[in-house]
PDB file of C-alpha atoms and ligand atoms in Angstrom:
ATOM      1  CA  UNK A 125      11.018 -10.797  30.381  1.00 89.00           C
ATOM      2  CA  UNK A 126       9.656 -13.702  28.534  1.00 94.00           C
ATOM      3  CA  UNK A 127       7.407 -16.189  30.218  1.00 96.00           C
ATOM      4  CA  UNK A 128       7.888 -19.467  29.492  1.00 97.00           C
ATOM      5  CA  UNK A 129       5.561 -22.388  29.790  1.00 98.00           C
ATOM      6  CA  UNK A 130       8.351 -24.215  31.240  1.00 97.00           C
ATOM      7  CA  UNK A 131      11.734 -23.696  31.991  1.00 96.00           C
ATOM      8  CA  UNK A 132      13.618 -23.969  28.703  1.00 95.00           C
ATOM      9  CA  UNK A 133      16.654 -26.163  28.096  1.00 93.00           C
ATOM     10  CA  UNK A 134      20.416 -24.914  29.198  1.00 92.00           C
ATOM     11  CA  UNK A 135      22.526 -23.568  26.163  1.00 93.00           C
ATOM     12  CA  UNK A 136      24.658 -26.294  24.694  1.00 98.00           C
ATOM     13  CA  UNK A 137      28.131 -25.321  25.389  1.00 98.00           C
ATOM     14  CA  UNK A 138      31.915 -26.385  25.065  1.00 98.00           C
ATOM     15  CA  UNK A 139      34.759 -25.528  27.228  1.00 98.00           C
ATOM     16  CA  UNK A 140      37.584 -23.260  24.976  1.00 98.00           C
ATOM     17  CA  UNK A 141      40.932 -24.490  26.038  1.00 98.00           C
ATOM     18  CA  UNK A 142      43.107 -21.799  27.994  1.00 96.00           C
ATOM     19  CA  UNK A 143      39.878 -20.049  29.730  1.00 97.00           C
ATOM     20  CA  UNK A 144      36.784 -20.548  32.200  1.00 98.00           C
ATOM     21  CA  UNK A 145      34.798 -19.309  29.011  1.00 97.00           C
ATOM     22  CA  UNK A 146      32.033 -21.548  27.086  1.00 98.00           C
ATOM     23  CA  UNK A 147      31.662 -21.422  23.845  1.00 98.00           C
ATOM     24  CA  UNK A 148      27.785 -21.812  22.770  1.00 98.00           C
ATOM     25  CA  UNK A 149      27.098 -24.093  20.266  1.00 98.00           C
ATOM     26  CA  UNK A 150      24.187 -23.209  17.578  1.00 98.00           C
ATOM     27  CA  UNK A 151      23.912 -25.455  15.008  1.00 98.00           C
ATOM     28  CA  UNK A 152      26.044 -28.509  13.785  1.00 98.00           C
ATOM     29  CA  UNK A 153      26.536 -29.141  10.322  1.00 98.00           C
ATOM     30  CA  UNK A 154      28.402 -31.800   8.966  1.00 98.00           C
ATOM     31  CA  UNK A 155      30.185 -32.673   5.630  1.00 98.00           C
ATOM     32  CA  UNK A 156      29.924 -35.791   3.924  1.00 97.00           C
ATOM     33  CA  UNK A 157      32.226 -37.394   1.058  1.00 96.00           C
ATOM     34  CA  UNK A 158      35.022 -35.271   1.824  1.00 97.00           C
ATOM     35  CA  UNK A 159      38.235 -37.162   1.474  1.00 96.00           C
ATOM     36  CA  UNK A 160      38.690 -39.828  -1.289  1.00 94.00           C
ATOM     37  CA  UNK A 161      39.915 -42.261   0.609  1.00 94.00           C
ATOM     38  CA  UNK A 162      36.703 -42.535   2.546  1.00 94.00           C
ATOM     39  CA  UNK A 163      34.507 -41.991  -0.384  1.00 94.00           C
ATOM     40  CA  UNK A 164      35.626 -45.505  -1.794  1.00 93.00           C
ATOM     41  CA  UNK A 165      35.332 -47.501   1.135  1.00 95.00           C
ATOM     42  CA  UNK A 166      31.810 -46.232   1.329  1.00 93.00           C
ATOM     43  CA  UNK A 167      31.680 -48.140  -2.115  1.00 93.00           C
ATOM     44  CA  UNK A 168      31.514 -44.400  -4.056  1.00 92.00           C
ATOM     45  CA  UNK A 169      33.493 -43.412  -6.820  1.00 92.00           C
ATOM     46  CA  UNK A 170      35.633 -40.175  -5.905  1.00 88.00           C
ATOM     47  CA  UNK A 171      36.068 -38.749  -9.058  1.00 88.00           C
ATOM     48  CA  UNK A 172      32.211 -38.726  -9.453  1.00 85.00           C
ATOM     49  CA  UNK A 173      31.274 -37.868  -5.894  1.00 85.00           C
ATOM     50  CA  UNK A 174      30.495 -34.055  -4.707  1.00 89.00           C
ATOM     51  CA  UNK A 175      31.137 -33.802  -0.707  1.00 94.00           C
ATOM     52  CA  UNK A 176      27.345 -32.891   0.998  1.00 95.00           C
ATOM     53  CA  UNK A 177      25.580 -31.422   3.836  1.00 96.00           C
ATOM     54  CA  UNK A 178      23.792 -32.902   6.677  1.00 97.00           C
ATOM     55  CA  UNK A 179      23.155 -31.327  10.544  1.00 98.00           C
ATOM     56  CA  UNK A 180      22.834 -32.852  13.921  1.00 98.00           C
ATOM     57  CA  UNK A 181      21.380 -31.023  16.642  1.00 98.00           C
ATOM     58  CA  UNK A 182      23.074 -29.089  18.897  1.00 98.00           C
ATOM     59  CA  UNK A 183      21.574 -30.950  22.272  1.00 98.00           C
ATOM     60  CA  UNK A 184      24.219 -34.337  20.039  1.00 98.00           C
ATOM     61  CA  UNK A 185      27.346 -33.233  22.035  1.00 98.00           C
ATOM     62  CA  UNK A 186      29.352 -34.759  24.167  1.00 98.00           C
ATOM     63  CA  UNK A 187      32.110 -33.298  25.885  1.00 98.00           C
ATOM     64  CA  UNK A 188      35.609 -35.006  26.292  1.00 98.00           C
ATOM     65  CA  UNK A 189      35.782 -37.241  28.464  1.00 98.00           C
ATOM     66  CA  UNK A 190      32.195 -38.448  28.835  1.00 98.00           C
ATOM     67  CA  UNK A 191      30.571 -41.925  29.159  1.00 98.00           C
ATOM     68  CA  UNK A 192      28.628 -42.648  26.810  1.00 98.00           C
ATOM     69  CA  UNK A 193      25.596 -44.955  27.239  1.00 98.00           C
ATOM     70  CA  UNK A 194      25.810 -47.351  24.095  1.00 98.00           C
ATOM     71  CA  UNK A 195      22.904 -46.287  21.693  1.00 98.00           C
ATOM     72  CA  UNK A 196      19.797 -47.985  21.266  1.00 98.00           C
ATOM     73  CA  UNK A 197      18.371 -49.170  17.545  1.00 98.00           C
ATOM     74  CA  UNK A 198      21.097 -50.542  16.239  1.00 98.00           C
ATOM     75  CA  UNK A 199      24.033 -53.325  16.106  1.00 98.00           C
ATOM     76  CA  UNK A 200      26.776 -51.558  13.961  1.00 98.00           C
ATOM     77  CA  UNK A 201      27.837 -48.081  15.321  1.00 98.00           C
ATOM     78  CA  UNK A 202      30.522 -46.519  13.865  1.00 98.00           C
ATOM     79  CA  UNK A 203      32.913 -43.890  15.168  1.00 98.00           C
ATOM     80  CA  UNK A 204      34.170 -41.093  12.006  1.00 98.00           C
ATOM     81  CA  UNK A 205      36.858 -38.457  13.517  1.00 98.00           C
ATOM     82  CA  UNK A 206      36.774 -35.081  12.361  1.00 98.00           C
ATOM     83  CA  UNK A 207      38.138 -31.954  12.450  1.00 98.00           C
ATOM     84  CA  UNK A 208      35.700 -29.349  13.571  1.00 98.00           C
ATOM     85  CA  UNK A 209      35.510 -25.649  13.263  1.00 98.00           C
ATOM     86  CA  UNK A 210      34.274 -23.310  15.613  1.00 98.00           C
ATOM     87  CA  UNK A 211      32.168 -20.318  14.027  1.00 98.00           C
ATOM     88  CA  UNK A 212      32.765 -17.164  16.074  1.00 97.00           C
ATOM     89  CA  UNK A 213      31.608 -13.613  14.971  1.00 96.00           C
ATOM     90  CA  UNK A 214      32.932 -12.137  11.688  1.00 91.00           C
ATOM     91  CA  UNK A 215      35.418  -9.455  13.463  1.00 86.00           C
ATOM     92  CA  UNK A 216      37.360 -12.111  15.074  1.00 83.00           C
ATOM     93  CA  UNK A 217      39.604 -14.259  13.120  1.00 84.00           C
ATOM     94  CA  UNK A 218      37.635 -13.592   9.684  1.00 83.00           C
ATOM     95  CA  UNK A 219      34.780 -15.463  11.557  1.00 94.00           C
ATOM     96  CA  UNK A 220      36.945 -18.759  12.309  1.00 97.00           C
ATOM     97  CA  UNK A 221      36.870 -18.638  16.161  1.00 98.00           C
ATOM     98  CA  UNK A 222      38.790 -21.988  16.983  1.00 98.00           C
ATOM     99  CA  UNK A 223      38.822 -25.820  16.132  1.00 98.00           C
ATOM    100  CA  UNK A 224      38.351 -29.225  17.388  1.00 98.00           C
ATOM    101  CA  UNK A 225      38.151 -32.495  17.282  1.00 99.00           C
ATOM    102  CA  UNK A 226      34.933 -34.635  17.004  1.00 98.00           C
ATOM    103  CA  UNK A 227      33.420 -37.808  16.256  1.00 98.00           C
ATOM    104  CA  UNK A 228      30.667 -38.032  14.167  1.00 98.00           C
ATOM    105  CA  UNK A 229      28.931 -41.222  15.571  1.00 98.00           C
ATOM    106  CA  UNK A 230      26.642 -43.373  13.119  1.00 98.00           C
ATOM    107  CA  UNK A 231      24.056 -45.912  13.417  1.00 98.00           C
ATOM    108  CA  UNK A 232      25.571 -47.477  10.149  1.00 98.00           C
ATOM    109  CA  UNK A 233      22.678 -50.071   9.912  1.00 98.00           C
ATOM    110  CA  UNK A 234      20.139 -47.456  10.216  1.00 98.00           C
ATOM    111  CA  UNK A 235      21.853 -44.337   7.463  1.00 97.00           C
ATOM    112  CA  UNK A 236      22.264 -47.897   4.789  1.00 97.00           C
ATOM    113  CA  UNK A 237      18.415 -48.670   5.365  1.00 97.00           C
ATOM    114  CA  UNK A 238      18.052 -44.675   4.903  1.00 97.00           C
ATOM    115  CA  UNK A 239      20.032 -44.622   2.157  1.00 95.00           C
ATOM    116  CA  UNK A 240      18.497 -47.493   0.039  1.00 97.00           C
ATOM    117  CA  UNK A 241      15.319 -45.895   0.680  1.00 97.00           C
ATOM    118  CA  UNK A 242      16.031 -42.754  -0.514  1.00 96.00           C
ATOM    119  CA  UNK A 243      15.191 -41.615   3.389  1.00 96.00           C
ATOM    120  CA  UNK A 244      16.390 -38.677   5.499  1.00 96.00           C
ATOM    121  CA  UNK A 245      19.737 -39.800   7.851  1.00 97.00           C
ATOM    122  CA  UNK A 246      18.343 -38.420  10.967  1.00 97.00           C
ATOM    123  CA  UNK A 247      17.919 -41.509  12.713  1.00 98.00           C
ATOM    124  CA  UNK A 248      21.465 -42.421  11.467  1.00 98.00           C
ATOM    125  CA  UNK A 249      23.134 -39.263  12.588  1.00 98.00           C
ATOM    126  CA  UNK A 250      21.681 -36.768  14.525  1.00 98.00           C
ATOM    127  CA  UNK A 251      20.735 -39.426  17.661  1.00 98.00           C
ATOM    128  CA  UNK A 252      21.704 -38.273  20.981  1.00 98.00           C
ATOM    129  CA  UNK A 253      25.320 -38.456  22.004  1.00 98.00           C
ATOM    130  CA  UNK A 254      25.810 -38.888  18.857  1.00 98.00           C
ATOM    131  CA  UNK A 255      28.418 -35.802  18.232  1.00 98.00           C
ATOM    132  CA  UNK A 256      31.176 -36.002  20.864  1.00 98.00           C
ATOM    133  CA  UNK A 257      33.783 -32.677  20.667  1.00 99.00           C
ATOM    134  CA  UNK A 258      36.725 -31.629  22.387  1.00 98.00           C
ATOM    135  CA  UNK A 259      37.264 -28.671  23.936  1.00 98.00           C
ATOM    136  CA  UNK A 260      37.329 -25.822  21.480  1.00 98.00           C
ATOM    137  CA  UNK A 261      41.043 -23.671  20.460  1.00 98.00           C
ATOM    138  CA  UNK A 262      41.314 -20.586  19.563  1.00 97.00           C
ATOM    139  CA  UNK A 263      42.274 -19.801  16.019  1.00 97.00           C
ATOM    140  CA  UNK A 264      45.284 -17.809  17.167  1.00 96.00           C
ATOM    141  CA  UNK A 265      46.634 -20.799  19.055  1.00 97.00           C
ATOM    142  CA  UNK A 266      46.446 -23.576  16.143  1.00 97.00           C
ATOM    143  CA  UNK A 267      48.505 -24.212  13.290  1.00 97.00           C
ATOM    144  CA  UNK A 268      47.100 -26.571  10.827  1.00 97.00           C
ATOM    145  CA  UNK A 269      49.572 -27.160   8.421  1.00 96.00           C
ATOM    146  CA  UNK A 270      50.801 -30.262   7.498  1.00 97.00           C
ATOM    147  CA  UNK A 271      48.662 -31.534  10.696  1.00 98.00           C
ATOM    148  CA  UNK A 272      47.228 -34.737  10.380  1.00 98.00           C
ATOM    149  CA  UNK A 273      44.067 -36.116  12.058  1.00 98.00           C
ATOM    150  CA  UNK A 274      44.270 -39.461  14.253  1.00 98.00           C
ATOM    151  CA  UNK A 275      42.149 -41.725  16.023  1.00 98.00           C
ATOM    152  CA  UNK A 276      42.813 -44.647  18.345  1.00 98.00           C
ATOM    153  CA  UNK A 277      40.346 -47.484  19.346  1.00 98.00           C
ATOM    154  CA  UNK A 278      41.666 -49.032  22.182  1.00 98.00           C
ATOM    155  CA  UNK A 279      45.021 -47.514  21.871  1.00 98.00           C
ATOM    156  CA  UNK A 280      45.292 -49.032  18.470  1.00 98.00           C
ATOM    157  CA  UNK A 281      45.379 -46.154  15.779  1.00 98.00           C
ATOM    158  CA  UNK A 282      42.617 -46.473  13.499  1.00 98.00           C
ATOM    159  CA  UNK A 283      42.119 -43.882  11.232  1.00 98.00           C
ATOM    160  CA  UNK A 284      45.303 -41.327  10.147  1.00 98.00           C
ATOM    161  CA  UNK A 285      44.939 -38.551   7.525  1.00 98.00           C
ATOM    162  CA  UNK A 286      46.846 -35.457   6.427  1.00 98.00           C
ATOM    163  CA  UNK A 287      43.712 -32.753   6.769  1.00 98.00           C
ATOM    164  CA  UNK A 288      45.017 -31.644   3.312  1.00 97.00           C
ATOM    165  CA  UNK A 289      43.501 -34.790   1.978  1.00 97.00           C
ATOM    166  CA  UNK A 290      40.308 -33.162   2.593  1.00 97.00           C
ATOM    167  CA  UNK A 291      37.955 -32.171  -1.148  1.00 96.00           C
ATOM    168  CA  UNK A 292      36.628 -29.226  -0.224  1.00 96.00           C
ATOM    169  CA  UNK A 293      38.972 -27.127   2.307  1.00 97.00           C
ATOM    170  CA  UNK A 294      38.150 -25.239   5.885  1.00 97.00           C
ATOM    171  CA  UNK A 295      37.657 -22.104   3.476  1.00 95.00           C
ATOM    172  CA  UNK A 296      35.827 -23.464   0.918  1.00 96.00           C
ATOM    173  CA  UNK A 297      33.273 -25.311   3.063  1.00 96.00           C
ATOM    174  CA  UNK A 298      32.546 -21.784   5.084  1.00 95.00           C
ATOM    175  CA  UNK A 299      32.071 -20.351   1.446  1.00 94.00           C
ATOM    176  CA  UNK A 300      29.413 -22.790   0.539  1.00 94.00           C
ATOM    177  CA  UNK A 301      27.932 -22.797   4.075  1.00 95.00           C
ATOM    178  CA  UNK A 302      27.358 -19.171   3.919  1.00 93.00           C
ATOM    179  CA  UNK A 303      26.146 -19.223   0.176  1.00 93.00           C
ATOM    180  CA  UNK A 304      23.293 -21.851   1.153  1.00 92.00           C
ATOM    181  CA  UNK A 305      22.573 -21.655   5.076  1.00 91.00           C
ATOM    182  CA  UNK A 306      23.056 -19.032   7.261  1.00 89.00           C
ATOM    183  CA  UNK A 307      25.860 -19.891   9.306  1.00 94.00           C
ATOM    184  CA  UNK A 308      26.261 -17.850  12.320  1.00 95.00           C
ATOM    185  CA  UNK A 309      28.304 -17.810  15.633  1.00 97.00           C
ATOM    186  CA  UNK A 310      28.102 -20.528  17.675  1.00 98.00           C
ATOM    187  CA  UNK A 311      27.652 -22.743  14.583  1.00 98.00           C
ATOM    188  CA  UNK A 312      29.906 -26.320  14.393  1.00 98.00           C
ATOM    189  CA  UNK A 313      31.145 -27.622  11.286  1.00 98.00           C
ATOM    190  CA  UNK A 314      31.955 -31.108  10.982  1.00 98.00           C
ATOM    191  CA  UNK A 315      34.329 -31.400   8.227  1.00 98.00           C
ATOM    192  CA  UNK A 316      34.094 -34.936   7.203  1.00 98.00           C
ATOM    193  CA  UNK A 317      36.166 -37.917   8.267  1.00 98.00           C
ATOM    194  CA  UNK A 318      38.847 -39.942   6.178  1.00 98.00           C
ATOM    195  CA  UNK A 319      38.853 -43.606   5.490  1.00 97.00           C
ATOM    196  CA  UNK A 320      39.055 -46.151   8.212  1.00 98.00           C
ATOM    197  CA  UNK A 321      35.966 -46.132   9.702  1.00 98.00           C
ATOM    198  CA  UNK A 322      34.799 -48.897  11.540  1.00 98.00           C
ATOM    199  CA  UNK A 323      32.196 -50.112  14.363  1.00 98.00           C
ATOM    200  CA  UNK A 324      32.304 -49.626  18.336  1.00 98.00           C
ATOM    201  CA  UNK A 325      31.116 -51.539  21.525  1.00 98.00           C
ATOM    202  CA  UNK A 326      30.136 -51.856  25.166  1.00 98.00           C
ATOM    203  CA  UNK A 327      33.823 -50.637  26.793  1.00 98.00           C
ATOM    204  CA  UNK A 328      35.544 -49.250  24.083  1.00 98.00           C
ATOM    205  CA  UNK A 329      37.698 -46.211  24.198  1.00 98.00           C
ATOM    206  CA  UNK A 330      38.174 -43.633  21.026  1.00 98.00           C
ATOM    207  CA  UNK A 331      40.512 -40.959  21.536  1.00 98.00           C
ATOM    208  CA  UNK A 332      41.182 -38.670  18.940  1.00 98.00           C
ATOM    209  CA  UNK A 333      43.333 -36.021  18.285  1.00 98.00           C
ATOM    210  CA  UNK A 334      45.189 -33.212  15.531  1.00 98.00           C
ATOM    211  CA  UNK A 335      48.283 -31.212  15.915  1.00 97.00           C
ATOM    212  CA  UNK A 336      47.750 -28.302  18.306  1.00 97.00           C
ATOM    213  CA  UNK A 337      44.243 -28.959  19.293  1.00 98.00           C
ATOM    214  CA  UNK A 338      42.957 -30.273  22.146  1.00 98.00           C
ATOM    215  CA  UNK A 339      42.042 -34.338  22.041  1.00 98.00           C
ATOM    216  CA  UNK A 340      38.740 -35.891  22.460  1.00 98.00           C
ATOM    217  CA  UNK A 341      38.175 -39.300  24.435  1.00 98.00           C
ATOM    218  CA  UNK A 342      35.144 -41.204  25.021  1.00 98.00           C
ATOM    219  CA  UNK A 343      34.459 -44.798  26.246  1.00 98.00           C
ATOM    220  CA  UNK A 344      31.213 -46.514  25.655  1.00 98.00           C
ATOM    221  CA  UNK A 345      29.260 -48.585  28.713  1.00 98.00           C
TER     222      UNK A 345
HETATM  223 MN1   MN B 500      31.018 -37.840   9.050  1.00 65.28          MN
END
């Protein structure tokens, strides 16, 4: 048995809807630029832009229905929802174990300072608390099409998308994930969010959701 110095950190983990079983999260990686609509209020041009890849750590998450301490270092931070998928091992599902629904929190102040700098976005993204997911479904329990992915500030609805708005599909980003990384069980995959993006505040509530997955809600204090 290994000896270590001290005792090491718990697994990351999310509960999987419909059992007392934990799915253990590995590595989150995220896509950027990956509907149009939110390309151009970003100020890009989407017929230029190419969707890209960035990571948070795994220790990020937040499970549903968490407080979350507002986040220091910055005055503008925005909520993006997303759907997630859940990497499982290849002989189940063709790899696709489930889905969710996260946020993909951003110190917006801190990723435009990054990006006029030519700087990494770690600060911006990968800050902690800064990936709330739901609970994760499994694959055989979700149907995706024609869903559409919501969230609501407040109760007020905020951002609405068809997921077939997204550039690069579910497929196609596990394609280029596997060409490039190595994307394993346990691995998250942010798939970007669509337009209406905006900022958050002491006491406010997002709550987002997709057909036939399980919602995520978080309020800020
Ligand atoms: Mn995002």
């Amino acid at each position: 048995m290994t000896k270590y110095a001290f005792k090491p950190h718990d697994p990351v983990s999310l509960p999987i809807a419909g059992t007392d079983e934990r799915f253990p999260v590995r590595r989150i990686y995220c896509i950027g630029k990956n509907y149009a609509d939110h390309v151009v209020e970003m100020g890009g041009d989407a017929t230029r832009s190419e969707p890209i890849f960035f990571t948070k750590a795994a220790e990020t998450i937040v499970q549903s229905g968490a407080d979350i301490p507002f986040p220091p270092n910055t005055s503008d931070l925005h909520y993006e929802v997303e759907l997630v998928v859940a990497i499982g091992p290849d002989d189940i599902n063709g790899g696709i174990f489930g889905y969710g629904v996260g946020i993909d929190l951003t110190r917006r102040d801190l990723q435009s300072v990054a990006k006029s700098k030519g700087g990494p976005w770690d600060r911006a993204k990968s800050f902690h608390r800064s990936a709330p997911c739901s609970a994760v479904t499994p694959a055989e329990n979700v149907n995706l099409d024609g869903a559409r992915i919501v969230l609501r500030k407040n109760g007020d609805l905020v951002q609405a998308s068809p997921l077939a708005n997204m550039i690069w599909n579910v497929e196609e980003i596990i394609e280029r994930l596997r060409e490039d990384m190595d994307l394993q069980a346990g691995d998250l995959i942010y798939t970007g969010t669509p337009a209406g993006v905006g900022p958050v505040r002491v006491g406010d509530e997002l709550s987002g959701g997709v057909e036939s997955l399980e919602r995520i809600t978080v309020r800020f204090v």
